[in-house]
Short mmCIF file of C-alpha atoms and ligand atoms in Angstrom, two decimals:
data_model
loop_
_atom_site.label_atom_id
_atom_site.label_comp_id
_atom_site.label_asym_id
_atom_site.label_seq_id
_atom_site.Cartn_x
_atom_site.Cartn_y
_atom_site.Cartn_z
CA MET V 1 23.51 -51.10 -10.52
CA ASP V 2 23.21 -49.71 -7.13
CA VAL V 3 22.57 -52.05 -4.98
CA ASN V 4 19.96 -50.02 -2.91
CA ALA V 5 17.74 -48.97 -4.90
CA TRP V 6 14.14 -48.00 -3.67
CA TRP V 7 12.20 -50.91 -5.75
CA GLN V 8 15.17 -53.61 -4.26
CA THR V 9 14.68 -52.27 -0.54
CA GLY V 10 11.28 -51.38 -0.59
CA VAL V 11 7.88 -52.80 -0.48
CA ILE V 12 5.42 -52.62 -3.39
CA TYR V 13 1.66 -52.24 -2.89
CA GLN V 14 -0.66 -52.78 -5.61
CA VAL V 15 -3.77 -50.38 -5.43
CA TYR V 16 -6.80 -51.73 -7.50
CA PRO V 17 -8.58 -48.60 -7.90
CA ARG V 18 -11.82 -49.33 -8.76
CA SER V 19 -11.92 -50.52 -5.11
CA PHE V 20 -9.75 -48.60 -3.38
CA GLN V 21 -11.87 -45.32 -2.10
CA ASP V 22 -14.90 -43.86 -3.56
CA THR V 23 -14.92 -40.08 -3.29
CA ASP V 24 -17.85 -39.26 -5.37
CA GLY V 25 -20.56 -41.49 -4.82
CA ASP V 26 -20.76 -43.58 -7.71
CA GLY V 27 -19.44 -46.64 -5.87
CA VAL V 28 -16.59 -47.19 -8.07
CA GLY V 29 -12.88 -46.07 -6.31
CA ASP V 30 -11.15 -42.78 -7.65
CA LEU V 31 -7.74 -41.04 -7.56
CA ASP V 32 -8.85 -38.52 -4.67
CA GLY V 33 -9.92 -41.90 -3.27
CA ILE V 34 -6.12 -43.05 -3.10
CA ARG V 35 -5.16 -39.59 -1.94
CA ARG V 36 -7.41 -39.32 1.03
CA ARG V 37 -5.84 -43.15 1.94
CA LEU V 38 -2.59 -42.22 1.60
CA HIS V 39 -1.87 -41.88 5.01
CA HIS V 40 -2.67 -45.93 5.47
CA LEU V 41 0.13 -46.60 3.29
CA VAL V 42 2.71 -44.46 4.97
CA ASP V 43 1.58 -46.12 8.09
CA LEU V 44 1.93 -49.82 6.43
CA GLY V 45 5.27 -48.73 6.22
CA VAL V 46 5.51 -49.50 2.42
CA GLN V 47 8.07 -48.06 -0.50
CA ALA V 48 5.87 -47.61 -3.41
CA ILE V 49 2.41 -47.90 -5.00
CA TRP V 50 1.38 -49.73 -8.35
CA ILE V 51 -2.03 -48.38 -9.65
CA SER V 52 -4.06 -50.59 -11.94
CA PRO V 53 -4.96 -48.63 -14.90
CA ILE V 54 -6.64 -45.43 -14.48
CA PHE V 55 -6.64 -44.40 -18.60
CA PRO V 56 -9.57 -43.79 -20.62
CA SER V 57 -11.58 -46.96 -21.06
CA PRO V 58 -14.63 -48.28 -21.79
CA MET V 59 -14.10 -50.52 -18.82
CA ARG V 60 -14.74 -53.98 -20.97
CA ASP V 61 -11.69 -55.44 -19.38
CA PHE V 62 -11.93 -52.60 -16.12
CA GLY V 63 -9.07 -50.57 -17.37
CA TYR V 64 -6.83 -53.08 -19.01
CA ASP V 65 -8.34 -52.14 -22.61
CA VAL V 66 -7.39 -48.49 -22.88
CA SER V 67 -8.54 -45.83 -25.51
CA ASP V 68 -6.16 -43.27 -24.69
CA TYR V 69 -3.00 -43.90 -22.79
CA CYS V 70 -2.37 -40.15 -22.32
CA ASP V 71 -5.26 -39.35 -20.33
CA ILE V 72 -7.14 -40.24 -17.00
CA ASP V 73 -10.79 -42.15 -17.08
CA PRO V 74 -13.32 -39.49 -15.72
CA LEU V 75 -14.59 -42.44 -13.93
CA PHE V 76 -10.94 -41.88 -11.50
CA GLY V 77 -10.60 -38.27 -12.16
CA ARG V 78 -8.74 -35.88 -14.55
CA LEU V 79 -5.20 -35.20 -14.85
CA ALA V 80 -5.21 -32.90 -12.34
CA ASN V 81 -6.09 -35.04 -9.61
CA PHE V 82 -3.42 -37.39 -10.77
CA ASP V 83 -0.77 -34.58 -10.65
CA ALA V 84 -1.99 -33.95 -6.97
CA LEU V 85 -1.81 -37.54 -6.12
CA LEU V 86 1.67 -38.02 -7.54
CA ALA V 87 2.71 -34.64 -5.69
CA ASP V 88 1.13 -35.70 -2.53
CA ALA V 89 2.54 -39.43 -2.70
CA HIS V 90 5.73 -38.20 -3.17
CA ALA V 91 5.87 -35.34 -0.32
CA ALA V 92 4.75 -38.67 1.91
CA GLY V 93 8.01 -40.57 0.44
CA LEU V 94 6.03 -42.95 -1.67
CA LYS V 95 7.23 -43.76 -5.37
CA VAL V 96 4.00 -44.06 -7.69
CA ILE V 97 4.05 -46.85 -10.45
CA LEU V 98 1.64 -47.17 -13.04
CA ASP V 99 0.07 -49.87 -15.14
CA PHE V 100 1.37 -50.14 -18.73
CA VAL V 101 -0.89 -52.02 -21.34
CA PRO V 102 1.71 -52.60 -24.40
CA ASN V 103 -0.12 -55.64 -25.64
CA HIS V 104 -3.47 -54.65 -26.93
CA THR V 105 -5.73 -51.43 -27.23
CA SER V 106 -9.51 -50.82 -26.41
CA ASP V 107 -11.24 -51.40 -29.81
CA ARG V 108 -12.22 -47.92 -29.36
CA HIS V 109 -8.96 -46.42 -29.40
CA PRO V 110 -8.34 -44.33 -32.42
CA TRP V 111 -5.61 -46.28 -33.84
CA PHE V 112 -7.80 -49.31 -33.95
CA ALA V 113 -10.67 -47.30 -35.54
CA ASP V 114 -7.93 -45.82 -38.61
CA SER V 115 -6.32 -49.31 -38.86
CA ARG V 116 -9.73 -51.13 -39.27
CA SER V 117 -11.11 -48.16 -41.87
CA SER V 118 -9.21 -49.56 -44.70
CA PRO V 119 -6.57 -51.53 -45.84
CA ASN V 120 -4.90 -48.55 -47.10
CA SER V 121 -4.78 -47.04 -43.43
CA PRO V 122 -1.39 -45.81 -42.51
CA LYS V 123 -2.06 -47.57 -39.08
CA ARG V 124 -3.40 -50.76 -40.74
CA ASP V 125 -0.26 -52.68 -39.87
CA TRP V 126 -0.22 -51.57 -36.21
CA TYR V 127 -3.04 -54.13 -35.33
CA ILE V 128 -2.60 -58.22 -36.75
CA TRP V 129 -4.85 -57.89 -39.67
CA ARG V 130 -5.35 -61.40 -41.62
CA ASP V 131 -7.21 -63.30 -44.14
CA GLY V 132 -9.15 -66.09 -42.85
CA LYS V 133 -8.52 -69.74 -44.26
CA PRO V 134 -10.31 -70.71 -47.83
CA GLY V 135 -13.81 -71.20 -46.93
CA GLY V 136 -13.77 -68.62 -44.07
CA ALA V 137 -12.77 -70.12 -41.12
CA PRO V 138 -9.76 -68.37 -38.96
CA PRO V 139 -6.30 -68.10 -39.56
CA ASN V 140 -5.40 -70.50 -37.36
CA ASN V 141 -6.18 -71.88 -33.86
CA TRP V 142 -5.04 -69.24 -31.27
CA GLU V 143 -7.57 -69.00 -28.42
CA SER V 144 -8.42 -65.88 -26.67
CA GLU V 145 -7.16 -65.88 -22.81
CA PHE V 146 -10.88 -65.15 -22.13
CA GLY V 147 -12.03 -68.24 -24.24
CA GLY V 148 -13.02 -68.72 -27.79
CA SER V 149 -11.36 -67.67 -31.00
CA ALA V 150 -8.43 -65.10 -30.51
CA TRP V 151 -9.79 -64.25 -34.05
CA THR V 152 -12.66 -62.14 -34.88
CA PHE V 153 -13.55 -60.90 -38.07
CA ASP V 154 -14.64 -57.57 -38.67
CA GLN V 155 -16.83 -56.71 -41.23
CA VAL V 156 -15.71 -53.00 -41.89
CA ALA V 157 -11.98 -54.49 -42.42
CA GLY V 158 -12.87 -57.59 -44.23
CA GLN V 159 -10.66 -58.96 -42.40
CA TYR V 160 -9.87 -61.06 -39.28
CA TYR V 161 -7.73 -59.50 -36.28
CA TYR V 162 -5.83 -60.84 -33.54
CA HIS V 163 -6.91 -60.49 -29.67
CA ALA V 164 -4.92 -62.39 -26.90
CA TYR V 165 -7.81 -61.30 -24.39
CA LEU V 166 -11.16 -60.08 -25.38
CA LYS V 167 -12.25 -59.12 -28.77
CA GLU V 168 -12.86 -55.79 -27.19
CA GLN V 169 -8.73 -55.65 -26.87
CA PRO V 170 -6.95 -55.81 -30.16
CA ASP V 171 -3.33 -56.81 -29.93
CA LEU V 172 -1.17 -54.04 -31.29
CA ASN V 173 1.57 -55.19 -33.68
CA TRP V 174 4.87 -54.89 -32.00
CA ARG V 175 6.61 -55.61 -35.18
CA ASN V 176 6.16 -52.43 -36.51
CA PRO V 177 8.40 -49.45 -35.48
CA GLN V 178 5.94 -46.98 -35.45
CA VAL V 179 4.12 -48.92 -32.93
CA GLN V 180 7.33 -49.16 -30.76
CA ASP V 181 7.69 -45.66 -30.70
CA ALA V 182 4.00 -44.26 -29.96
CA MET V 183 4.29 -46.93 -27.18
CA CYS V 184 7.63 -45.62 -26.08
CA ASP V 185 6.28 -41.86 -26.49
CA VAL V 186 3.36 -42.90 -23.83
CA LEU V 187 6.28 -44.08 -21.42
CA ARG V 188 7.75 -40.56 -21.84
CA PHE V 189 4.74 -38.70 -21.27
CA TRP V 190 4.34 -40.51 -18.05
CA PHE V 191 7.96 -40.18 -16.63
CA ASP V 192 7.61 -36.60 -17.75
CA ARG V 193 4.87 -36.23 -15.33
CA GLY V 194 6.89 -37.54 -12.33
CA VAL V 195 5.84 -40.87 -12.63
CA ASP V 196 8.41 -43.81 -10.89
CA GLY V 197 8.00 -46.35 -13.22
CA PHE V 198 5.37 -49.12 -14.56
CA ARG V 199 4.19 -52.65 -14.48
CA VAL V 200 4.02 -53.82 -17.74
CA ASP V 201 1.46 -55.69 -18.67
CA ALA V 202 0.90 -59.07 -20.28
CA ILE V 203 4.14 -59.11 -21.47
CA HIS V 204 4.62 -62.68 -22.65
CA HIS V 205 1.83 -61.98 -24.93
CA LEU V 206 3.58 -59.13 -26.50
CA VAL V 207 4.68 -60.60 -29.89
CA GLU V 208 3.43 -63.89 -31.63
CA ASP V 209 4.81 -66.53 -34.03
CA GLU V 210 5.75 -64.90 -37.27
CA ASP V 211 4.94 -67.64 -39.16
CA GLU V 212 1.44 -68.16 -37.00
CA ARG V 213 1.63 -71.31 -36.93
CA ASP V 214 -1.22 -73.79 -34.98
CA ASN V 215 -0.66 -74.35 -31.17
CA PRO V 216 0.02 -78.15 -30.25
CA ALA V 217 -2.90 -79.76 -27.98
CA ASN V 218 -2.67 -79.72 -24.09
CA PRO V 219 -2.54 -83.41 -23.61
CA ASP V 220 -2.97 -82.69 -19.65
CA TRP V 221 -5.90 -80.05 -20.51
CA ARG V 222 -9.14 -81.59 -18.76
CA PRO V 223 -12.80 -79.99 -18.72
CA GLY V 224 -13.09 -77.22 -16.18
CA MET V 225 -9.44 -76.23 -16.90
CA PRO V 226 -9.46 -72.72 -18.55
CA PRO V 227 -10.19 -72.47 -22.06
CA ALA V 228 -7.16 -71.28 -23.26
CA ASP V 229 -5.37 -73.82 -21.90
CA ARG V 230 -6.64 -76.65 -24.01
CA TRP V 231 -3.50 -75.65 -26.08
CA LEU V 232 0.00 -75.55 -25.41
CA GLN V 233 1.06 -71.80 -25.90
CA THR V 234 3.94 -72.10 -27.92
CA ARG V 235 3.40 -69.73 -30.54
CA THR V 236 1.67 -66.94 -28.84
CA VAL V 237 3.17 -66.69 -25.78
CA ASP V 238 7.18 -66.14 -24.59
CA GLN V 239 8.14 -65.80 -28.20
CA PRO V 240 11.88 -64.47 -28.91
CA GLY V 241 10.86 -60.93 -30.31
CA VAL V 242 9.72 -59.72 -27.03
CA HIS V 243 13.28 -59.19 -25.23
CA GLU V 244 14.09 -56.57 -28.03
CA CYS V 245 10.73 -54.82 -27.38
CA ILE V 246 11.72 -54.92 -23.45
CA LYS V 247 14.51 -53.64 -24.16
CA LEU V 248 13.42 -50.44 -25.80
CA MET V 249 10.91 -49.54 -22.84
CA ARG V 250 13.66 -50.26 -20.59
CA HIS V 251 15.90 -47.89 -22.31
CA VAL V 252 13.41 -45.15 -21.99
CA ALA V 253 12.91 -45.41 -18.39
CA ASP V 254 16.73 -45.35 -17.93
CA ARG V 255 17.18 -41.89 -19.82
CA TYR V 256 15.10 -40.97 -16.38
CA GLY V 257 17.18 -42.36 -13.85
CA ASN V 258 16.06 -43.90 -10.65
CA LYS V 259 12.90 -45.73 -12.58
CA VAL V 260 11.63 -49.46 -12.02
CA MET V 261 10.10 -51.66 -15.01
CA ILE V 262 8.22 -54.58 -13.77
CA GLY V 263 7.03 -57.09 -16.46
CA GLU V 264 3.99 -59.34 -15.70
CA ALA V 265 4.74 -63.00 -17.17
CA TYR V 266 2.97 -66.02 -15.99
CA LEU V 267 6.16 -68.23 -17.18
CA PRO V 268 8.45 -70.90 -15.93
CA ILE V 269 10.80 -69.88 -13.71
CA ASP V 270 13.49 -70.96 -16.58
CA GLN V 271 11.61 -69.00 -19.40
CA LEU V 272 10.89 -66.05 -16.56
CA MET V 273 14.57 -65.20 -15.92
CA ALA V 274 15.46 -64.19 -19.78
CA TYR V 275 13.02 -61.50 -18.88
CA TYR V 276 15.76 -59.72 -16.91
CA GLY V 277 17.40 -59.43 -20.59
CA ALA V 278 20.92 -59.81 -21.62
CA ASP V 279 22.82 -57.91 -19.29
CA LEU V 280 19.94 -57.06 -17.17
CA SER V 281 19.14 -54.86 -20.09
CA GLY V 282 15.08 -56.14 -19.53
CA PHE V 283 13.31 -55.73 -16.50
CA HIS V 284 14.77 -54.79 -13.54
CA LEU V 285 11.37 -57.22 -11.79
CA PRO V 286 10.22 -59.74 -14.03
CA PHE V 287 7.43 -60.42 -11.52
CA ASN V 288 7.11 -64.08 -9.36
CA PHE V 289 4.19 -65.76 -9.34
CA HIS V 290 5.18 -68.74 -8.16
CA LEU V 291 4.34 -68.48 -4.85
CA ILE V 292 0.60 -68.26 -6.15
CA SER V 293 0.85 -71.54 -8.31
CA THR V 294 3.17 -73.52 -6.05
CA ASP V 295 1.49 -75.88 -3.04
CA TRP V 296 1.54 -74.67 0.34
CA GLN V 297 3.77 -77.35 1.96
CA PRO V 298 7.27 -76.86 3.29
CA ARG V 299 9.36 -78.85 0.79
CA ALA V 300 7.66 -77.50 -2.41
CA ILE V 301 8.22 -73.70 -1.35
CA ALA V 302 11.78 -74.62 -0.06
CA SER V 303 12.31 -76.28 -3.33
CA LEU V 304 10.60 -73.54 -5.28
CA ILE V 305 12.83 -70.83 -3.37
CA GLU V 306 16.08 -73.04 -4.18
CA THR V 307 14.97 -73.38 -7.37
CA TYR V 308 14.38 -69.55 -8.04
CA GLU V 309 17.57 -68.23 -6.76
CA ALA V 310 19.57 -70.37 -8.44
CA ALA V 311 17.98 -69.57 -11.63
CA LEU V 312 18.46 -65.61 -11.39
CA PRO V 313 21.09 -64.26 -13.66
CA GLN V 314 23.93 -62.45 -12.11
CA GLY V 315 22.88 -59.28 -10.83
CA GLY V 316 19.18 -59.75 -10.97
CA TRP V 317 16.83 -59.18 -8.17
CA PRO V 318 14.38 -61.35 -6.57
CA ASN V 319 10.62 -60.39 -6.24
CA TRP V 320 8.13 -61.98 -4.79
CA VAL V 321 4.17 -61.99 -4.70
CA LEU V 322 1.44 -63.66 -3.10
CA GLY V 323 -1.90 -62.42 -4.87
CA ASN V 324 -2.99 -59.84 -7.18
CA HIS V 325 -6.08 -58.74 -8.51
CA ASP V 326 -6.45 -62.05 -10.90
CA ARG V 327 -5.86 -64.64 -8.65
CA ALA V 328 -7.57 -66.01 -5.46
CA ARG V 329 -6.56 -64.34 -2.29
CA VAL V 330 -3.71 -65.76 -0.26
CA ALA V 331 -6.20 -66.24 3.04
CA SER V 332 -8.76 -68.16 0.55
CA ARG V 333 -6.03 -70.62 -0.52
CA ILE V 334 -4.36 -71.34 2.33
CA GLY V 335 -6.76 -70.64 5.35
CA PRO V 336 -6.19 -67.42 7.70
CA ALA V 337 -3.80 -68.47 9.81
CA GLN V 338 -1.24 -69.84 7.67
CA ALA V 339 -1.89 -66.36 5.55
CA ARG V 340 -0.26 -64.96 8.47
CA VAL V 341 2.68 -67.52 7.93
CA ALA V 342 2.34 -66.54 4.30
CA ALA V 343 3.09 -62.57 5.18
CA MET V 344 6.00 -63.48 7.19
CA LEU V 345 7.64 -65.80 4.07
CA LEU V 346 6.81 -62.85 1.99
CA LEU V 347 8.55 -59.84 3.74
CA THR V 348 11.67 -61.93 4.77
CA LEU V 349 12.32 -63.53 1.47
CA ARG V 350 15.47 -62.09 -0.09
CA GLY V 351 13.63 -59.72 -2.95
CA THR V 352 11.16 -57.20 -3.37
CA PRO V 353 7.68 -58.22 -1.83
CA THR V 354 4.59 -56.80 -3.74
CA ILE V 355 1.43 -56.72 -1.57
CA TYR V 356 -2.00 -56.49 -3.10
CA GLN V 357 -4.64 -54.13 -1.66
CA GLY V 358 -6.47 -56.08 1.13
CA GLU V 359 -3.77 -58.93 2.14
CA GLU V 360 -2.84 -56.28 4.82
CA ILE V 361 -6.18 -57.18 6.49
CA GLY V 362 -6.64 -60.97 5.38
CA MET V 363 -9.07 -60.04 3.05
CA GLN V 364 -10.23 -63.55 1.42
CA ASP V 365 -12.37 -63.88 -1.62
CA VAL V 366 -15.73 -62.61 -1.43
CA PRO V 367 -18.34 -65.04 -3.12
CA ILE V 368 -20.50 -62.69 -6.02
CA PRO V 369 -23.98 -64.20 -7.24
CA PRO V 370 -24.73 -64.21 -10.57
CA SER V 371 -26.79 -61.49 -10.96
CA LEU V 372 -23.76 -59.24 -9.64
CA VAL V 373 -21.17 -60.65 -11.85
CA GLN V 374 -18.71 -58.19 -13.44
CA ASP V 375 -15.77 -59.78 -14.65
CA PRO V 376 -16.01 -60.52 -18.53
CA PHE V 377 -13.97 -63.83 -18.07
CA GLU V 378 -16.29 -65.04 -15.79
CA ARG V 379 -19.27 -64.33 -18.33
CA ASN V 380 -17.15 -65.95 -21.37
CA VAL V 381 -16.63 -68.69 -19.14
CA PRO V 382 -18.99 -68.90 -16.51
CA GLY V 383 -19.24 -71.58 -13.83
CA LEU V 384 -15.64 -72.85 -13.49
CA GLY V 385 -14.44 -70.19 -10.78
CA LEU V 386 -12.35 -68.47 -13.05
CA GLY V 387 -14.19 -65.11 -12.66
CA ARG V 388 -12.34 -62.29 -10.68
CA ASP V 389 -14.92 -60.24 -9.17
CA PRO V 390 -14.32 -62.25 -5.82
CA VAL V 391 -10.78 -60.95 -5.26
CA ARG V 392 -11.66 -57.04 -6.52
CA THR V 393 -13.87 -56.33 -3.78
CA PRO V 394 -13.78 -52.99 -2.21
CA MET V 395 -11.66 -52.25 0.72
CA PRO V 396 -13.28 -52.15 3.84
CA TRP V 397 -11.78 -49.42 5.69
CA THR V 398 -14.26 -48.90 8.94
CA SER V 399 -17.33 -50.31 10.40
CA GLU V 400 -19.64 -47.66 8.76
CA ARG V 401 -22.33 -47.81 6.24
CA HIS V 402 -20.13 -49.79 2.46
CA ALA V 403 -17.18 -50.10 5.27
CA GLY V 404 -16.27 -46.31 4.40
CA PHE V 405 -15.28 -47.13 0.98
CA THR V 406 -18.62 -45.27 -0.83
CA GLU V 407 -21.62 -43.39 0.11
CA GLY V 408 -23.14 -44.99 -2.78
CA GLN V 409 -23.90 -48.33 -4.38
CA PRO V 410 -20.35 -50.40 -4.33
CA TRP V 411 -19.81 -51.49 -7.77
CA LEU V 412 -18.93 -55.07 -6.24
CA PRO V 413 -20.05 -56.35 -2.73
CA LEU V 414 -18.09 -55.65 0.38
CA ASN V 415 -17.15 -58.75 2.35
CA ALA V 416 -19.81 -60.01 4.79
CA ASP V 417 -17.61 -59.48 7.56
CA ALA V 418 -16.92 -55.75 6.72
CA ASP V 419 -17.98 -54.60 10.06
CA VAL V 420 -15.54 -56.30 11.77
CA LEU V 421 -13.17 -57.50 9.40
CA ASN V 422 -12.03 -53.72 8.22
CA VAL V 423 -8.90 -51.14 8.74
CA ALA V 424 -9.84 -49.40 11.35
CA ARG V 425 -10.72 -52.66 13.70
CA GLN V 426 -7.33 -53.75 12.88
CA ILE V 427 -5.67 -50.50 13.71
CA ASP V 428 -6.77 -50.85 17.29
CA ASP V 429 -6.01 -54.40 17.45
CA PRO V 430 -2.32 -54.71 18.46
CA ARG V 431 -2.57 -58.45 17.31
CA SER V 432 -4.29 -58.16 13.92
CA MET V 433 -2.83 -59.01 10.62
CA LEU V 434 -2.38 -55.16 10.03
CA SER V 435 -0.27 -54.84 12.66
CA LEU V 436 1.45 -57.85 11.96
CA TYR V 437 2.28 -56.25 8.42
CA ARG V 438 3.22 -53.15 10.08
CA ALA V 439 5.68 -55.08 12.32
CA LEU V 440 7.22 -57.05 9.25
CA ILE V 441 7.99 -54.27 7.13
CA ARG V 442 9.35 -52.12 9.87
CA LEU V 443 11.49 -54.78 10.76
CA ARG V 444 12.63 -55.39 7.33
CA GLY V 445 13.03 -51.64 6.99
CA ASN V 446 15.32 -51.92 10.30
CA GLU V 447 17.43 -55.00 9.56
CA ALA V 448 19.59 -55.07 6.25
CA ALA V 449 19.65 -58.68 6.75
CA LEU V 450 16.08 -58.69 5.48
CA SER V 451 15.83 -56.23 3.11
CA VAL V 452 19.30 -56.90 1.19
CA GLY V 453 21.14 -59.88 3.13
CA ALA V 454 21.73 -63.26 1.64
CA PHE V 455 19.42 -65.96 1.81
CA ARG V 456 19.96 -69.80 2.98
CA LEU V 457 17.87 -72.61 3.73
CA VAL V 458 18.61 -73.93 6.83
CA HIS V 459 15.88 -76.74 7.45
CA VAL V 460 12.62 -78.50 5.77
CA ASP V 461 10.73 -80.81 6.64
CA ASP V 462 7.17 -81.78 6.09
CA HIS V 463 6.28 -79.08 8.95
CA VAL V 464 8.55 -76.28 8.92
CA LEU V 465 10.64 -74.33 6.81
CA ALA V 466 13.71 -72.29 8.49
CA TYR V 467 16.02 -70.13 6.57
CA GLU V 468 18.48 -67.61 7.51
CA ARG V 469 19.11 -64.28 6.21
CA ARG V 470 22.51 -62.72 6.95
CA ILE V 471 24.32 -59.71 6.18
CA ALA V 472 28.20 -59.19 7.54
CA ASP V 473 27.82 -60.99 10.85
CA GLN V 474 24.06 -60.37 11.46
CA ARG V 475 22.09 -63.49 11.05
CA LEU V 476 18.70 -64.12 11.54
CA LEU V 477 16.35 -67.44 11.29
CA ILE V 478 12.91 -67.22 9.71
CA ALA V 479 11.18 -70.58 11.04
CA LEU V 480 7.53 -71.25 9.76
CA ASN V 481 5.40 -73.76 11.03
CA MET V 482 3.33 -74.95 7.88
CA THR V 483 1.02 -76.98 10.01
CA ASP V 484 -1.62 -76.53 12.41
CA ARG V 485 0.22 -78.45 15.03
CA VAL V 486 3.01 -77.63 17.76
CA GLN V 487 6.42 -77.80 16.20
CA VAL V 488 10.04 -78.40 17.45
CA LEU V 489 13.24 -76.94 15.85
CA ARG V 490 16.87 -77.36 16.72
CA PRO V 491 18.50 -74.44 15.10
CA PRO V 492 21.88 -74.85 13.70
CA ARG V 493 23.18 -72.28 15.94
CA PRO V 494 21.59 -70.86 18.94
CA ALA V 495 19.30 -67.83 18.92
CA CYS V 496 19.68 -65.09 21.03
CA GLU V 497 16.87 -63.23 20.91
CA ALA V 498 13.54 -63.72 19.61
CA LEU V 499 12.65 -60.64 17.19
CA LEU V 500 8.77 -61.02 16.36
CA SER V 501 6.08 -64.11 16.45
CA THR V 502 3.15 -64.19 13.71
CA TYR V 503 1.00 -64.52 17.21
CA LEU V 504 2.53 -60.81 17.97
CA ASP V 505 3.23 -61.80 21.78
CA HIS V 506 6.16 -62.43 23.35
CA PRO V 507 7.54 -65.63 22.57
CA ASP V 508 8.41 -68.57 24.81
CA PRO V 509 11.85 -68.24 26.59
CA LEU V 510 14.47 -69.10 24.38
CA ARG V 511 15.85 -72.68 24.61
CA ASP V 512 18.14 -74.88 22.81
CA ASP V 513 14.77 -76.10 20.47
CA ILE V 514 12.82 -73.55 18.90
CA HIS V 515 8.88 -74.42 19.83
CA LEU V 516 6.56 -73.22 17.09
CA ARG V 517 3.17 -73.03 18.15
CA ALA V 518 0.32 -73.84 15.52
CA ASP V 519 0.40 -71.99 12.65
CA GLU V 520 3.24 -69.86 14.07
CA GLY V 521 6.02 -67.94 12.51
CA LEU V 522 9.37 -66.91 14.35
CA ILE V 523 11.69 -64.33 13.21
CA LEU V 524 14.95 -64.84 15.63
CA ARG V 525 18.32 -63.23 16.05
CA THR V 526 21.03 -65.77 16.23
CA LEU V 527 24.89 -65.67 17.30
CA PRO V 528 27.12 -64.36 15.25
CA ASP V 529 30.23 -66.48 14.37
CA VAL V 530 33.01 -66.66 16.64
CA ALA V 531 36.30 -65.24 15.46
C1 NOJ U 1 -3.54 -59.19 -16.76
C2 NOJ U 1 -4.48 -58.52 -16.09
O1 NOJ U 1 -3.58 -58.29 -14.80
C3 NOJ U 1 -5.55 -58.50 -16.20
O2 NOJ U 1 -6.75 -57.85 -15.14
C4 NOJ U 1 -6.18 -58.36 -17.56
O3 NOJ U 1 -7.29 -58.93 -17.80
C5 NOJ U 1 -5.05 -58.89 -18.94
N1 NOJ U 1 -3.67 -59.00 -18.48
C6 NOJ U 1 -5.33 -58.28 -20.04
O4 NOJ U 1 -4.90 -57.05 -19.85
#
């Protein structure tokens, strides 16, 4: 494998297209909007954009319910707009990664219409149809991620069908080779158009237990937790057959060369590693979401990094994520001051970082009043704080009306402080979060130790996490103060140059001890080994 593949050295940026930039005044972002804002991404210094689904969809799950895999939803534009975006992105040196949703289609997909129409339909077996139990109850206890039974009875079909998510998102039957072929054709369609890779949705759900046994109860479930967590999903998630399917997808990508396949799987580290595939025949990057769920505490983070690094298969490339369109924003989880430290962590760890749109300006979750709720998860399971609207609000670009996002009525409200917390303001502020992200990405690009060097944990206590990134005789020390009090660290070898502080000022002159201000992260060059 080429050690310098673009998806290893570069930073990936997730665009949530509904909320990036609107150009036609309907209050929803579109492809021309992404195109208009490409310069923001170029200035930020990222290498690739991953765009959440843009395909025709009834939008019951905001694009994750696809009714045609090989076209663009009119809300976002047309194929011609996509081609123009792709051409402009490539001309600007940016790769484009699309979102592939193989686990389920929309219930409006023609395949599903065909499948439910008759038991004799050639596509009947493309979905998972079962009779109920005697008496009519659903076939087993499997629960939808969005609450309620994962089985819905369809009057036309006269049977239940399985859906890991909404009832409007019927699961495809990946044990059927025709499904595999049809979905691999989808990948080819977009690769032929020139896309650079895919983020593959909900891959851990792709295959279910062949014997369809009940999931066991989760003894740790408490009211207030997501309903699906009432069960340990040992029969519905991470089933052995998934890896053969991933291999098929990877095989398609490999025929094109220089592409990336990224898998979305929320799994413990040991299970996640299998998604690299035997002999790395699976995903290049099985998403590592563990920074999202780990306590923001130096020892916990150090242990996560070491466990993850140790578990990686030979040659498997790491990756790190602080947030996405499904999870609370990092600045809300740990506070704005520590979000700067988190940015330094994300961009100095070994492995590909993915930034979620808005992280680079320190966006926080936006409270959504009940009357404005859009997310079906919140609608199905209200009041538990599971809704994802707060993390999907539009990008604030300027101090103008609706922050320059739209001239219409935005589909979700903007952050209340959008007149001050916006991209334009931060561009002009040399100490802003945006300036920090730019500086970190630039430094990562300039220092091979950061982009491809080895990782070694140097120090951890209850307050500070410090590690070294090293390539040849180049050594960088990253010291992160994860408290709001001054901390002092005695480095294992003297530092000779301070490269970057999260304060974006000139740090104190170097001493034997490193003085970290409250909530400060520092990147220091340390002396090479003396021969
Ligand atoms: C994961 C996606 O990120 C999420 O937004 C979606 O609701 C589910 N998969 C279902 O596709």
